PDB file of C-alpha atoms in Angstrom:
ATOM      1  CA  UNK A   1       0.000   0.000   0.000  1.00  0.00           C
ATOM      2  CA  UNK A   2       1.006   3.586  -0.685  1.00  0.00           C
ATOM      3  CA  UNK A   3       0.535   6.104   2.578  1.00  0.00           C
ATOM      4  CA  UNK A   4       1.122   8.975   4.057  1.00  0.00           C
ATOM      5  CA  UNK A   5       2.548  10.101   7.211  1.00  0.00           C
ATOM      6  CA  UNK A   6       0.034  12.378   9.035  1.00  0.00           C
ATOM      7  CA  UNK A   7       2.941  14.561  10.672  1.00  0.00           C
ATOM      8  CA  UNK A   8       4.434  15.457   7.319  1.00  0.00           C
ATOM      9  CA  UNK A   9       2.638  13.930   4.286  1.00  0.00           C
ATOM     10  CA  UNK A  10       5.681  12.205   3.267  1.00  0.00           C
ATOM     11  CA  UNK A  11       4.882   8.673   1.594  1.00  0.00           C
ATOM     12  CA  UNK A  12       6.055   5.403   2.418  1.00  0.00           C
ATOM     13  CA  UNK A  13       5.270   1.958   1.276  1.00  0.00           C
ATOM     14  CA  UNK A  14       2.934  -0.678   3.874  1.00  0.00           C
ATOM     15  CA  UNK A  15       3.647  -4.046   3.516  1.00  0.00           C
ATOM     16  CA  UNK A  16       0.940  -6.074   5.608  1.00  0.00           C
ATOM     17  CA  UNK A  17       0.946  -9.531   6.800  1.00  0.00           C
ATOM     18  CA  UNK A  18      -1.553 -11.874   7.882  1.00  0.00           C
ATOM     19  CA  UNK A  19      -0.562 -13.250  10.661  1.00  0.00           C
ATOM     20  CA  UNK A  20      -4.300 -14.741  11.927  1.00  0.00           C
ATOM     21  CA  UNK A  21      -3.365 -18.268  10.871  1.00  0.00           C
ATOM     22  CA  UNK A  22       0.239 -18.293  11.696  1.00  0.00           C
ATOM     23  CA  UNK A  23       1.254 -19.567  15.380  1.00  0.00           C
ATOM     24  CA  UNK A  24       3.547 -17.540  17.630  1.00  0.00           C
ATOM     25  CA  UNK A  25       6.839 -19.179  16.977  1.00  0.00           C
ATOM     26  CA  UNK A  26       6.063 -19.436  12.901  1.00  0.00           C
ATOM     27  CA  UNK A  27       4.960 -15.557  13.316  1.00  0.00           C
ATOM     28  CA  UNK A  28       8.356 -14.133  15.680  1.00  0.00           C
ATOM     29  CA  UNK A  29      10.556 -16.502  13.012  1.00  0.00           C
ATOM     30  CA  UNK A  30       9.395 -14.893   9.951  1.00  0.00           C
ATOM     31  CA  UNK A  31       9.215 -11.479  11.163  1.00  0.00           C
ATOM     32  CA  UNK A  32      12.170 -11.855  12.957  1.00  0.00           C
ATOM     33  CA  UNK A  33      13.904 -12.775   9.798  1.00  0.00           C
ATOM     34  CA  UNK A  34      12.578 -10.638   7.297  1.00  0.00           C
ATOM     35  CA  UNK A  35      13.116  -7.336   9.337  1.00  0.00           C
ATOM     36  CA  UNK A  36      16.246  -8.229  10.680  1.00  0.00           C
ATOM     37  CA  UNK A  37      18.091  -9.381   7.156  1.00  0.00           C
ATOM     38  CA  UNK A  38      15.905  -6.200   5.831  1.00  0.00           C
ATOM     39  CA  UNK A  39      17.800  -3.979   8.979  1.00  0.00           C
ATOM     40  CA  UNK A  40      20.873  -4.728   8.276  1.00  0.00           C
ATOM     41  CA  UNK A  41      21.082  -4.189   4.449  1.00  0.00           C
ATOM     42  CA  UNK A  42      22.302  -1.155   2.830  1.00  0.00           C
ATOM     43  CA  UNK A  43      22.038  -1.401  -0.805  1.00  0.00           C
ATOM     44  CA  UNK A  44      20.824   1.279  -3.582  1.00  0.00           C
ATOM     45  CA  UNK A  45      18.401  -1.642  -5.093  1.00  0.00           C
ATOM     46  CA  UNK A  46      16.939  -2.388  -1.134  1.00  0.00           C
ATOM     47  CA  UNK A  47      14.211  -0.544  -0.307  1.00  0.00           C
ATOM     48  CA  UNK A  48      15.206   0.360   3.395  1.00  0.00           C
ATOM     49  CA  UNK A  49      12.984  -0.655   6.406  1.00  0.00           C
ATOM     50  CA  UNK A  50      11.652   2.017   8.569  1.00  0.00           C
ATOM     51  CA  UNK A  51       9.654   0.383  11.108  1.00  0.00           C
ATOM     52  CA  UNK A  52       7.523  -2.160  12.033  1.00  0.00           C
ATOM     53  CA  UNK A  53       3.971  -2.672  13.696  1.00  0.00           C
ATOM     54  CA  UNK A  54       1.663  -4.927  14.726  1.00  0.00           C
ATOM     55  CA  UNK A  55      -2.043  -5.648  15.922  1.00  0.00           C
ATOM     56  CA  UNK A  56      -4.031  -8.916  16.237  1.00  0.00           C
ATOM     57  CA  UNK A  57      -4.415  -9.524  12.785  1.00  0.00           C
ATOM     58  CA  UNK A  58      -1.880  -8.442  10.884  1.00  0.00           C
ATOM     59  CA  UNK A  59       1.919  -7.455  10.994  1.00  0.00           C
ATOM     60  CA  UNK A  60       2.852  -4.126   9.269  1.00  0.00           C
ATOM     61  CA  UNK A  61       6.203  -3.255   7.570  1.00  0.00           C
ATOM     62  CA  UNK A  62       6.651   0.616   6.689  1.00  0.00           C
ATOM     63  CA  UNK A  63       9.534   1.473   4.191  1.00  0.00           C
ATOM     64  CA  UNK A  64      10.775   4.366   1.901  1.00  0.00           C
ATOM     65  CA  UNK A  65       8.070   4.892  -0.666  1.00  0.00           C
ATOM     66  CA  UNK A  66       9.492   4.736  -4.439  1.00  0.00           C
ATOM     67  CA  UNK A  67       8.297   6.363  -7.790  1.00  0.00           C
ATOM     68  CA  UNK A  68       8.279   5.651 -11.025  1.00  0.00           C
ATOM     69  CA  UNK A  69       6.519   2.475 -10.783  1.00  0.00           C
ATOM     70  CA  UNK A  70       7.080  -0.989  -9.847  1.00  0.00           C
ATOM     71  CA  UNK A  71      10.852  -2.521  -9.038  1.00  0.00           C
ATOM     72  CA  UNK A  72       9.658  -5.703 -10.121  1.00  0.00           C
ATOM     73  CA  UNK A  73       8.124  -5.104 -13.380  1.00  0.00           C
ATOM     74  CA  UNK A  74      11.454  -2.895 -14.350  1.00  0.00           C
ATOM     75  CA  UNK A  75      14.345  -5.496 -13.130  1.00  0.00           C
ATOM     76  CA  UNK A  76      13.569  -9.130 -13.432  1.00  0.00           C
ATOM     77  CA  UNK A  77      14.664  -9.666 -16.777  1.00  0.00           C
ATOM     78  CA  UNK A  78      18.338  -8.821 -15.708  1.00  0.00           C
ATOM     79  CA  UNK A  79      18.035 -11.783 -13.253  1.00  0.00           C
ATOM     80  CA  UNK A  80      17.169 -14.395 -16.446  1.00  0.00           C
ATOM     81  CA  UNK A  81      19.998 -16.514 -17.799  1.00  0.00           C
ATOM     82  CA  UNK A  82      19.993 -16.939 -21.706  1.00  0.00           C
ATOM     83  CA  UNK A  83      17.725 -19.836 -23.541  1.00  0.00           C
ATOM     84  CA  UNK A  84      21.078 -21.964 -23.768  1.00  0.00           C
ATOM     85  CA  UNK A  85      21.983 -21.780 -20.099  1.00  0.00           C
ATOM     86  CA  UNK A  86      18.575 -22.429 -18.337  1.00  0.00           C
ATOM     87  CA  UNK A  87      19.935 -25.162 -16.261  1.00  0.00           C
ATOM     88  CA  UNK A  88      18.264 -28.208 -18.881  1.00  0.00           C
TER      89      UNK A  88
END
């Protein structure tokens, strides 16, 4: 989700996760994980973590909002190998 901060308007991204069906020790491992490895990183291509919340439902990741459209769409085909060295 795209947002804004009340106190200054600036936007950030929301990353939400369901964490209803998840038990305690699945829920503190993958959190744990993800904002820890997501903490630690410095890297142009990393979005960088901001904070993190949570309520009953759902666990809520805030970063540094980008523009110009979606990462994704833009860099995946660097990541493909040619036809010829697709691992058959």
């Amino acid at each position: 989700f795209l947002a804004a901060l009340r106190s200054t308007d600036e936007l950030v991204a929301i990353k939400v996760l369901d964490i209803s069906a998840l038990e305690e020790d699945e829920l503190h491992a993958l959190v744990a994980n993800e904002a820890g490895l997501l903490r630690r990183v410095s890297h142009p291509r990393v979005v960088r973590l901001r904070r993190t919340m949570r309520d009953e439902q759902s666990f809520w990741f805030e970063f540094d909002a980008l523009r110009g459209g979606d990462c994704y769409r833009e860099d995946w085909q660097r990541f493909l190998l040619p036809d010829d060295q697709d691992g058959e």
